[in-house]
XYZ file of C-alpha atoms in Angstrom:
657
model
C -8.091 63.369 15.694
C -4.816 61.500 16.219
C -5.274 61.811 19.965
C -8.705 60.180 19.739
C -7.316 57.325 17.639
C -4.486 56.852 20.123
C -6.947 56.731 23.013
C -9.107 54.166 21.202
C -6.115 51.998 20.346
C -4.847 52.221 23.922
C -8.254 51.227 25.230
C -8.459 48.272 22.853
C -4.944 47.169 23.756
C -5.716 47.456 27.441
C -8.916 45.440 27.028
C -7.018 42.751 25.092
C -4.273 42.632 27.716
C -6.806 42.391 30.545
C -8.797 39.638 28.774
C -5.621 37.722 27.982
C -4.393 38.003 31.570
C -7.753 36.854 32.991
C -7.929 33.845 30.639
C -4.312 32.931 31.372
C -4.892 33.109 35.118
C -8.084 31.073 34.773
C -6.320 28.404 32.690
C -3.410 28.148 35.139
C -5.831 27.768 38.032
C -7.688 24.997 36.183
C -4.404 23.195 35.461
C -3.297 23.446 39.087
C -6.567 22.019 40.353
C -6.561 19.193 37.791
C -3.829 17.191 39.508
C -2.126 16.671 36.110
C 1.451 17.900 35.509
C 1.491 20.995 33.315
C 3.750 23.260 31.257
C 3.099 26.980 30.822
C 3.524 28.228 27.247
C 3.352 31.855 26.071
C 0.996 31.085 23.183
C -1.638 28.472 22.312
C -0.327 26.039 19.685
C -3.290 26.570 17.340
C -3.509 30.329 17.761
C -3.962 31.567 14.151
C -1.349 34.313 14.532
C 1.180 31.821 15.897
C 0.508 29.339 13.084
C 1.189 32.134 10.602
C 4.372 33.400 12.255
C 5.774 30.317 13.987
C 8.436 29.407 11.422
C 10.343 32.711 11.561
C 9.613 33.041 15.283
C 11.004 29.573 16.029
C 14.245 30.391 14.207
C 14.865 33.253 16.645
C 13.574 31.472 19.737
C 15.903 28.526 19.079
C 18.844 30.910 19.565
C 17.881 31.583 23.175
C 19.547 29.601 25.996
C 17.801 26.266 26.472
C 17.396 27.013 30.172
C 15.027 29.813 29.141
C 12.952 27.815 26.682
C 12.771 24.220 27.965
C 10.300 22.581 27.876
C 7.728 24.993 26.479
C 9.461 25.697 23.179
C 9.486 22.008 22.255
C 5.679 21.833 22.221
C 5.066 24.930 20.091
C 5.295 23.163 16.750
C 2.460 21.054 15.357
C 4.941 18.269 14.436
C 6.547 17.969 17.863
C 5.040 14.521 18.452
C 7.000 13.185 15.468
C 10.149 15.204 16.174
C 10.307 14.450 19.895
C 8.402 11.152 19.984
C 8.802 9.758 23.518
C 11.876 11.836 24.369
C 10.023 14.839 25.827
C 7.865 12.603 28.029
C 11.047 10.901 29.256
C 12.697 14.231 30.080
C 9.606 15.468 31.912
C 9.283 12.235 33.888
C 5.582 11.879 33.100
C 3.555 10.187 30.373
C 0.701 12.720 30.561
C 0.849 16.498 30.885
C -1.061 19.687 30.097
C 0.143 22.734 28.207
C -1.370 25.984 29.461
C -1.486 29.198 27.422
C -3.526 32.413 27.347
C -6.858 32.394 25.538
C -9.943 30.258 25.224
C -9.324 27.469 24.627
C -5.849 27.605 26.083
C -5.275 24.155 27.585
C -4.174 21.001 25.779
C -3.569 17.514 27.153
C -0.844 15.247 25.730
C -0.482 11.602 26.668
C 1.625 8.549 25.871
C 0.102 6.545 28.733
C -1.711 3.388 27.580
C -4.140 3.380 30.507
C -5.074 7.006 29.882
C -5.489 6.393 26.146
C -7.724 3.410 26.866
C -9.898 5.420 29.258
C -10.324 8.217 26.728
C -11.089 6.032 23.699
C -13.682 3.959 25.574
C -15.541 7.026 26.885
C -16.579 8.487 23.552
C -19.320 10.720 24.989
C -16.987 12.202 27.615
C -14.110 12.718 25.164
C -15.684 13.373 21.741
C -13.764 14.055 18.554
C -13.201 17.829 18.049
C -15.082 17.923 14.769
C -14.106 21.529 14.008
C -10.639 20.156 13.193
C -12.146 17.947 10.471
C -14.169 20.584 8.630
C -11.612 20.536 5.806
C -12.540 16.963 4.816
C -16.137 18.039 4.177
C -15.297 19.290 0.687
C -17.946 17.018 -0.867
C -20.235 16.592 2.146
C -20.466 15.475 5.769
C -19.116 11.992 6.441
C -18.277 9.371 9.034
C -14.936 11.066 9.843
C -16.171 14.638 10.316
C -19.238 13.994 12.472
C -19.885 13.156 16.099
C -22.737 12.084 18.374
C -26.010 10.961 16.812
C -24.992 12.221 13.376
C -21.870 10.047 13.509
C -23.917 7.040 14.664
C -26.140 7.554 11.654
C -23.192 7.585 9.231
C -21.476 4.686 11.015
C -24.523 2.431 10.717
C -24.783 3.171 7.003
C -21.144 2.589 6.032
C -20.270 -0.392 8.247
C -22.088 -3.322 6.523
C -19.580 -3.879 3.675
C -16.573 -4.096 6.024
C -16.637 -7.775 6.911
C -14.074 -10.563 6.847
C -16.007 -12.224 4.027
C -15.631 -9.224 1.740
C -11.897 -8.875 2.266
C -11.374 -11.698 -0.225
C -11.966 -9.200 -3.035
C -9.276 -6.970 -1.486
C -6.951 -9.998 -1.456
C -7.600 -10.797 -5.124
C -7.233 -7.239 -6.379
C -4.090 -6.667 -4.295
C -2.493 -9.735 -5.869
C -3.142 -8.301 -9.336
C -1.963 -4.794 -8.500
C 1.187 -5.932 -6.678
C 2.256 -7.983 -9.698
C 1.568 -5.043 -11.993
C 3.667 -2.762 -9.779
C 6.573 -5.190 -10.068
C 6.158 -5.301 -13.859
C 6.271 -1.513 -13.987
C 9.588 -1.621 -12.122
C 11.200 -4.660 -13.715
C 9.537 -5.106 -17.105
C 7.377 -8.060 -18.078
C 10.403 -10.374 -17.905
C 11.182 -9.268 -14.365
C 14.887 -8.662 -15.048
C 15.177 -4.910 -15.628
C 17.940 -3.500 -13.406
C 17.386 0.099 -12.433
C 16.920 2.265 -9.371
C 13.283 2.916 -8.537
C 12.820 6.467 -7.238
C 9.010 6.401 -7.326
C 8.295 3.798 -4.647
C 6.094 6.142 -2.602
C 4.141 7.312 -5.649
C 3.760 3.754 -6.930
C 2.513 2.526 -3.559
C -0.081 5.313 -3.697
C -1.096 4.213 -7.186
C -1.420 0.582 -6.112
C -3.579 1.420 -3.099
C -5.710 3.787 -5.139
C -6.344 1.006 -7.644
C -7.306 -1.439 -4.882
C -9.779 0.877 -3.120
C -11.244 2.008 -6.456
C -11.882 -1.572 -7.554
C -12.850 -3.151 -4.237
C -14.915 -0.233 -2.978
C -16.368 1.406 -6.051
C -16.149 -1.027 -8.958
C -13.683 1.155 -10.867
C -10.960 -1.099 -12.249
C -7.654 0.624 -12.994
C -4.564 -0.696 -14.722
C -0.970 0.453 -14.577
C 0.161 2.774 -17.384
C 1.758 0.847 -20.216
C 0.601 -2.557 -18.994
C -2.041 -4.743 -20.580
C -4.770 -3.157 -22.656
C -4.780 0.536 -23.433
C -7.974 0.962 -21.453
C -6.993 2.216 -17.980
C -10.266 2.210 -16.145
C -13.765 0.934 -16.401
C -16.819 1.422 -14.272
C -18.180 -2.038 -13.882
C -21.889 -2.697 -13.959
C -22.239 -5.982 -12.158
C -24.765 -8.550 -13.374
C -25.201 -6.783 -16.709
C -23.977 -7.757 -20.130
C -21.998 -4.582 -20.862
C -19.623 -2.295 -19.024
C -19.457 1.476 -18.931
C -15.809 2.229 -19.655
C -13.644 5.267 -19.103
C -10.128 5.541 -20.493
C -7.230 7.490 -19.040
C -6.267 9.107 -22.326
C -9.811 9.170 -23.716
C -11.697 11.815 -21.779
C -15.371 11.031 -21.295
C -18.002 13.233 -22.838
C -18.808 16.147 -20.565
C -15.413 15.999 -18.832
C -12.094 17.768 -19.224
C -10.093 15.094 -17.335
C -10.249 11.310 -17.171
C -11.314 9.614 -13.937
C -7.731 8.651 -13.092
C -6.228 12.032 -13.944
C -8.938 13.873 -12.030
C -8.457 11.818 -8.891
C -4.662 11.944 -8.968
C -4.668 15.705 -9.538
C -7.162 16.158 -6.704
C -5.029 14.127 -4.287
C -1.863 16.025 -5.276
C -3.566 19.382 -4.726
C -5.845 18.421 -1.882
C -4.501 20.990 0.573
C -5.599 23.866 -1.671
C -9.109 22.455 -2.011
C -9.392 21.885 1.730
C -8.091 25.238 2.942
C -9.050 27.840 0.335
C -12.490 29.480 0.496
C -14.503 28.578 -2.590
C -14.376 32.157 -3.890
C -10.559 32.094 -3.958
C -10.426 28.539 -5.309
C -12.672 29.568 -8.186
C -10.982 32.863 -9.042
C -7.272 32.932 -8.183
C -5.276 32.995 -11.466
C -2.583 30.602 -10.206
C -1.997 27.489 -12.300
C -1.754 25.032 -9.394
C -4.938 26.378 -7.829
C -6.724 26.238 -11.176
C -5.616 22.596 -11.500
C -6.936 21.915 -7.986
C -10.281 23.493 -8.890
C -10.596 21.540 -12.140
C -9.760 18.207 -10.499
C -12.193 18.915 -7.647
C -15.015 19.597 -10.092
C -14.154 16.726 -12.424
C -13.819 14.026 -9.783
C -17.027 15.212 -8.142
C -18.783 14.816 -11.496
C -17.408 11.283 -11.921
C -18.604 10.276 -8.472
C -22.016 11.822 -9.110
C -22.289 9.831 -12.337
C -21.247 6.685 -10.499
C -23.917 7.403 -7.881
C -26.606 7.770 -10.555
C -25.442 4.521 -12.170
C -25.643 2.729 -8.838
C -29.134 4.122 -8.186
C -30.270 2.958 -11.631
C -28.975 -0.561 -10.967
C -30.579 -0.518 -7.549
C -33.887 0.496 -9.079
C -33.592 -2.442 -11.480
C -33.046 -4.815 -8.565
C -29.375 -5.492 -9.437
C -27.464 -5.321 -6.155
C -23.747 -6.078 -6.174
C -22.347 -8.666 -3.825
C -19.143 -8.228 -1.846
C -17.487 -5.013 -0.778
C -19.636 -2.362 -2.447
C -19.215 0.922 -0.590
C -21.214 2.993 -3.037
C -24.032 0.442 -2.931
C -24.036 0.529 0.876
C -24.251 4.312 0.825
C -27.148 4.243 -1.615
C -28.961 1.725 0.586
C -28.267 3.822 3.657
C -29.702 6.873 1.973
C -33.101 5.256 2.342
C -33.299 4.678 -1.402
C -35.376 1.687 -2.430
C -36.390 0.414 -5.858
C -39.870 1.708 -5.102
C -38.633 5.199 -4.181
C -36.756 5.400 -7.477
C -39.637 4.238 -9.662
C -42.525 5.855 -7.834
C -43.165 9.294 -6.383
C -40.449 10.670 -4.096
C -40.935 9.863 -0.414
C -38.058 11.743 1.208
C -39.516 15.217 1.059
C -38.793 17.640 3.846
C -40.727 16.849 6.983
C -41.295 13.172 6.231
C -39.745 10.544 8.490
C -38.199 7.771 6.405
C -38.442 4.252 7.761
C -34.672 3.725 7.483
C -31.519 5.901 7.764
C -31.242 8.723 5.278
C -28.172 10.265 3.618
C -28.226 13.133 1.171
C -26.367 12.820 -2.117
C -23.757 15.243 -0.729
C -23.232 12.943 2.263
C -22.894 9.938 -0.040
C -20.197 11.783 -1.996
C -18.588 12.987 1.233
C -18.231 9.450 2.542
C -16.998 8.221 -0.834
C -14.288 10.872 -0.809
C -13.167 9.999 2.719
C -12.970 6.293 1.871
C -10.855 7.023 -1.197
C -8.431 9.303 0.673
C -8.151 7.437 3.965
C -8.463 4.043 2.314
C -5.478 4.472 0.062
C -3.087 6.773 1.971
C -2.773 4.595 5.077
C -2.082 1.389 3.174
C 0.202 3.103 0.654
C 2.365 4.651 3.348
C 2.745 1.319 5.132
C 3.736 -0.431 1.905
C 6.259 2.321 1.110
C 7.862 2.416 4.558
C 7.866 -1.378 4.956
C 9.888 -1.655 1.740
C 12.303 1.039 2.944
C 12.725 -0.518 6.395
C 13.280 -3.993 4.953
C 15.800 -2.664 2.444
C 17.617 -1.074 5.398
C 17.489 -4.310 7.409
C 18.578 -7.272 5.253
C 18.457 -9.764 8.135
C 14.758 -9.018 8.753
C 14.152 -9.277 5.006
C 15.785 -12.715 4.854
C 13.682 -13.932 7.763
C 10.541 -12.699 6.016
C 11.508 -14.538 2.834
C 12.181 -17.750 4.751
C 8.750 -17.510 6.367
C 7.083 -16.879 2.991
C 8.820 -19.966 1.577
C 7.347 -21.995 4.443
C 3.851 -20.605 3.812
C 3.667 -20.932 0.017
C 6.086 -23.822 -0.698
C 6.889 -22.333 -4.094
C 3.252 -22.291 -5.249
C 2.586 -19.775 -8.042
C 0.636 -16.680 -7.034
C -2.376 -17.935 -8.982
C -2.685 -20.732 -6.407
C -2.511 -18.560 -3.311
C -5.653 -18.863 -1.220
C -7.201 -16.229 1.041
C -8.611 -18.536 3.702
C -5.562 -20.798 3.854
C -2.723 -18.296 3.467
C -3.848 -14.993 5.008
C -3.902 -16.268 8.631
C -0.333 -17.532 8.200
C 0.791 -14.195 6.816
C -0.970 -12.323 9.601
C 0.567 -14.433 12.363
C 4.003 -14.808 10.766
C 6.907 -12.554 9.890
C 4.858 -10.540 7.368
C 2.431 -9.595 10.137
C 5.337 -8.718 12.429
C 6.840 -6.475 9.727
C 3.510 -4.688 9.321
C 3.071 -4.308 13.088
C 6.565 -2.911 13.520
C 6.235 -0.482 10.628
C 2.965 0.852 12.069
C 4.568 1.066 15.512
C 7.353 3.278 14.162
C 5.283 5.254 11.627
C 1.593 5.278 12.562
C -0.701 6.957 10.037
C -1.157 10.027 12.265
C 1.027 11.495 15.016
C -1.835 12.597 17.269
C -5.340 11.244 17.639
C -7.414 14.275 18.726
C -10.147 14.137 21.330
C -11.638 16.854 23.532
C -13.657 17.755 26.573
C -16.775 19.812 25.991
C -17.225 23.344 27.371
C -18.489 23.252 30.956
C -17.783 19.503 31.092
C -14.586 18.605 33.000
C -13.907 14.872 33.061
C -12.429 12.586 35.722
C -9.369 10.554 34.739
C -7.215 8.075 36.627
C -3.542 8.934 36.175
C -0.912 6.648 37.737
C -3.561 5.355 40.118
C -4.580 8.865 41.201
C -7.913 10.510 40.418
C -7.434 13.673 38.375
C -9.694 16.008 36.411
C -9.293 17.043 32.797
C -10.577 20.653 32.652
C -13.457 21.610 30.375
C -12.853 22.757 26.804
C -9.491 21.000 26.485
C -8.030 19.606 23.260
C -6.773 16.097 24.073
C -3.942 14.556 22.045
C -3.199 10.827 22.097
C 0.427 10.906 20.915
C 0.716 7.634 19.015
C 4.395 8.056 18.143
C 5.242 8.386 21.833
C 2.945 5.631 23.100
C 4.459 3.274 20.515
C 7.908 4.001 21.973
C 6.986 4.006 25.660
C 9.379 1.473 27.262
C 6.790 0.639 29.911
C 4.818 -1.361 27.345
C 7.293 -2.818 24.839
C 10.015 -5.464 24.741
C 13.272 -3.524 24.639
C 16.962 -4.183 24.308
C 20.151 -2.138 24.078
C 20.482 0.149 21.060
C 22.454 -1.109 18.088
C 25.891 0.406 17.639
C 25.089 0.994 13.989
C 22.013 3.049 14.915
C 22.280 5.435 17.902
C 24.434 3.907 20.652
C 23.496 6.764 23.005
C 19.747 5.986 22.847
C 18.170 4.622 26.053
C 16.859 1.515 24.235
C 16.161 0.059 20.799
C 12.571 1.293 20.408
C 13.585 3.703 17.632
C 14.845 0.754 15.595
C 12.970 -1.436 13.133
C 12.990 -4.889 14.728
C 10.041 -7.071 13.665
C 11.507 -9.820 15.829
C 10.325 -8.003 18.961
C 6.796 -9.206 18.118
C 7.859 -12.819 18.760
C 8.809 -12.272 22.418
C 7.998 -15.087 24.869
C 4.308 -14.588 25.627
C 4.580 -16.025 29.153
C 6.068 -12.710 30.279
C 3.281 -10.610 28.775
C 0.204 -9.064 30.305
C -2.392 -8.647 27.580
C -6.028 -8.902 26.622
C -6.284 -11.979 24.378
C -8.604 -11.837 21.399
C -10.521 -14.783 20.069
C -8.652 -16.202 17.105
C -8.735 -18.716 14.308
C -5.310 -19.940 13.211
C -3.685 -16.697 14.350
C -6.389 -14.347 13.001
C -8.345 -12.364 15.608
C -12.012 -13.072 15.079
C -14.363 -10.093 14.721
C -15.736 -9.108 18.112
C -18.672 -6.731 17.877
C -19.596 -4.191 20.511
C -21.662 -1.064 20.590
C -25.339 -2.044 20.280
C -26.275 -1.704 16.592
C -22.981 -0.114 15.454
C -21.120 -3.438 15.047
C -17.842 -1.940 16.271
C -15.077 -4.512 15.769
C -13.025 -4.736 18.987
C -10.782 -7.575 17.835
C -7.044 -7.010 18.280
C -5.060 -5.199 15.592
C -2.427 -7.947 15.786
C -2.352 -11.731 15.768
C -2.386 -13.435 19.140
C 0.593 -15.394 17.867
C 2.500 -12.124 18.314
C 3.348 -9.978 21.302
C 0.185 -8.321 22.596
C 0.813 -4.823 23.979
C -1.577 -3.559 26.654
C -4.759 -1.881 25.460
C -3.966 1.705 24.536
C -0.244 1.133 23.914
C -0.612 0.302 20.205
C -3.158 2.447 18.381
C -2.208 2.814 14.701
C -5.909 2.538 13.810
C -7.081 4.334 16.959
C -9.201 2.340 19.403
C -12.742 2.002 20.679
C -15.838 3.209 18.856
C -13.926 5.601 16.587
C -11.311 3.051 15.491
C -10.632 2.868 11.756
C -13.503 1.021 10.100
C -11.286 -0.198 7.239
C -8.300 -1.477 9.219
C -8.656 -5.103 8.089
C -9.029 -3.909 4.504
C -5.652 -2.147 4.821
C -3.967 -5.040 6.602
C -4.987 -7.545 3.927
C -3.728 -5.270 1.154
C -0.355 -4.587 2.800
C 0.282 -8.246 3.671
C -0.492 -9.309 0.105
C 1.935 -6.773 -1.357
C 4.731 -7.808 1.011
C 4.129 -11.467 0.145
C 4.102 -10.895 -3.631
C 7.271 -8.800 -3.606
C 9.434 -10.776 -1.178
C 8.387 -14.268 -2.242
C 10.209 -13.617 -5.528
C 12.508 -10.642 -5.022
C 14.790 -8.829 -2.620
C 14.744 -5.051 -2.140
C 17.989 -3.150 -1.595
C 18.890 0.462 -0.878
C 20.192 2.236 -3.964
C 23.735 3.543 -3.553
C 23.785 5.633 -6.750
C 24.792 8.732 -4.782
C 28.122 7.107 -3.914
C 28.790 4.466 -6.582
C 27.444 3.349 -9.951
C 26.133 -0.148 -10.579
C 29.333 -1.061 -12.424
C 31.483 0.241 -9.574
C 29.511 -1.766 -7.029
C 29.983 -4.918 -9.120
C 33.767 -4.466 -8.862
C 33.764 -3.909 -5.078
C 34.682 -6.520 -2.502
C 32.426 -7.280 0.474
C 34.066 -4.687 2.743
C 33.732 -1.901 0.181
C 30.124 -2.806 -0.547
C 29.369 -2.782 3.156
C 30.865 0.686 3.526
C 28.861 2.228 0.701
C 25.681 0.512 1.897
C 26.159 1.978 5.398
C 26.247 5.448 3.834
C 22.961 4.749 2.091
C 21.446 3.428 5.306
C 22.440 6.526 7.282
C 21.043 8.799 4.583
C 17.803 6.817 4.498
C 17.447 7.140 8.280
C 17.818 10.921 7.955
C 15.087 11.015 5.329
C 12.783 8.923 7.521
C 13.290 11.382 10.378
C 12.055 14.149 8.061
C 8.552 12.784 7.433
C 5.794 15.383 7.375
C 2.076 15.220 7.931
C -0.862 16.826 6.162
C -3.425 14.060 6.518
C -1.016 11.181 7.159
C 2.742 10.947 7.759
C 4.509 10.836 4.400
C 7.935 11.392 2.874
C 7.039 14.625 1.091
C 10.357 16.373 0.368
C 12.713 13.432 -0.105
C 12.782 10.124 -1.954
C 14.566 6.883 -1.110
C 15.855 4.990 -4.115
C 15.440 1.213 -4.073
C 16.626 -1.597 -6.331
C 14.512 -4.713 -6.749
C 16.485 -7.847 -7.652
C 15.612 -11.494 -8.003
C 16.346 -13.510 -4.888
C 19.890 -14.783 -5.077
C 21.089 -11.683 -6.918
C 21.553 -9.479 -3.839
C 24.583 -7.196 -3.668
C 24.351 -6.257 0.013
C 23.626 -7.986 3.304
C 24.317 -11.517 2.025
């Protein structure tokens, strides 16, 4: 019996070895014939066994001589694009290369080349999104992020109407309110509380969540402890009464409030995304039970909101402005007649307009909430950290804000008058530079379809991307590629051995003399790129991500919101929110790195300028280390560490004066 088992196992092992060898040989042959530089790796990066064992395996592999492991070991971690950034491309002497491993698929393409990125993003049918990688965001239903082809076109047409320049005024107004409330939570209503804020990242998340909830879904949230006790209300526009939901008062039929349910869901999102429903529902682990409860509760709230919106729609009460839920209801093919008469969307019928199921409406709502608040929140958080680490850039921002607002109170700030100046001034440069250094995602994934190799021009030479290849547009590397960016020598206080200053936060680089630039100008009004629609009936906005008053990198070199048809639909929403927060904070206050780890507030007060400078340099170095340790689940975030900041009234700075 044992002999038979041994023979069977030997046969299976031999078959596996033969299949692996054949696939490896086939992949190497495809890479050789492609004309693209390639690296051979012993295992495919997304091989399930490797993903499970890579951490202990990497600890042992790192002990081997570098001559044995370079360069293949550097690309066998999913975070290598953030760890290595442009450095690996520089060492290899190429901005585009393949990695080749056994298996099917076994080939990946990595690029930091702007011309290659531009080719790939403009040829959406040749290089589609690998939607299998986005299955985890379908927890409530299919959506505009997780679909491709005609299904994506369908979702895109439904969700795009609310995202217009006109509707961003609501984002402006709500961001003004939320930014002031965030400051009150830090400084007290008098604005003079002196304490280290260790929750900047969490508070930025809260602010952005409040903005997207209000501007997109009519759910108005207030900061804990501020204003009225009521924390949230579901507004019913054009009616005489509101449906209200409190944070501490749990609605009938619920076990969590709207706010608590959503926050718990976002904190435990990875469990909901990755665990099979059977395990999510039955594992007796407290954190997983919390994830399950928040998933169910927030889904119920959104379903109730959907029914409320349908009822208003049936009554002929349509909200004006940015109303994402209303747009989704419209796109579902729901009309007042369909809600008051017999159903007309039965199986087999062909509706006269696009149709979304209720699950797809909830799926898109979920994606807007997650993507709409994480991207903006991270940029707010990291902009504050970078500015606290760079007092000279902070002072220049404040000077520019003084020029824009002339001391006007926030209540007199005006969207149409002031936003273009923010966008084209130092605030816009700060935002651009923060997104250059820390884009929302490290890699933008694309692919080639099975049996569909694609031509590509690489350094002026025609090459071929093999079929069934996962393509990675490495944003962190493209944003540091010296071929496309104004560079200077590295600062002595940063890394004097670096080849240039592209790892440093320097918003001033966006004000380089434009006569030396080669760029694609966008139409503009007072520094604001005007919406430029392409893509037949999809209304894809191809306007620049930056003001034409700033440096304009070549197409494909700066892609924080991706590019082409699949570019982020809510990018202007995020930009308006971030610029407003920067303006509110720095028009009145300065932000400094906390030095509590090395000296108390009283000790700092007794220090002379030299001693203060020394302790601040320690804080700056520690902050830089924490920024190097960012991690990504959906977006790049500071997950394990926190940077303490102190917010002081302008004129009361302790450092960098």
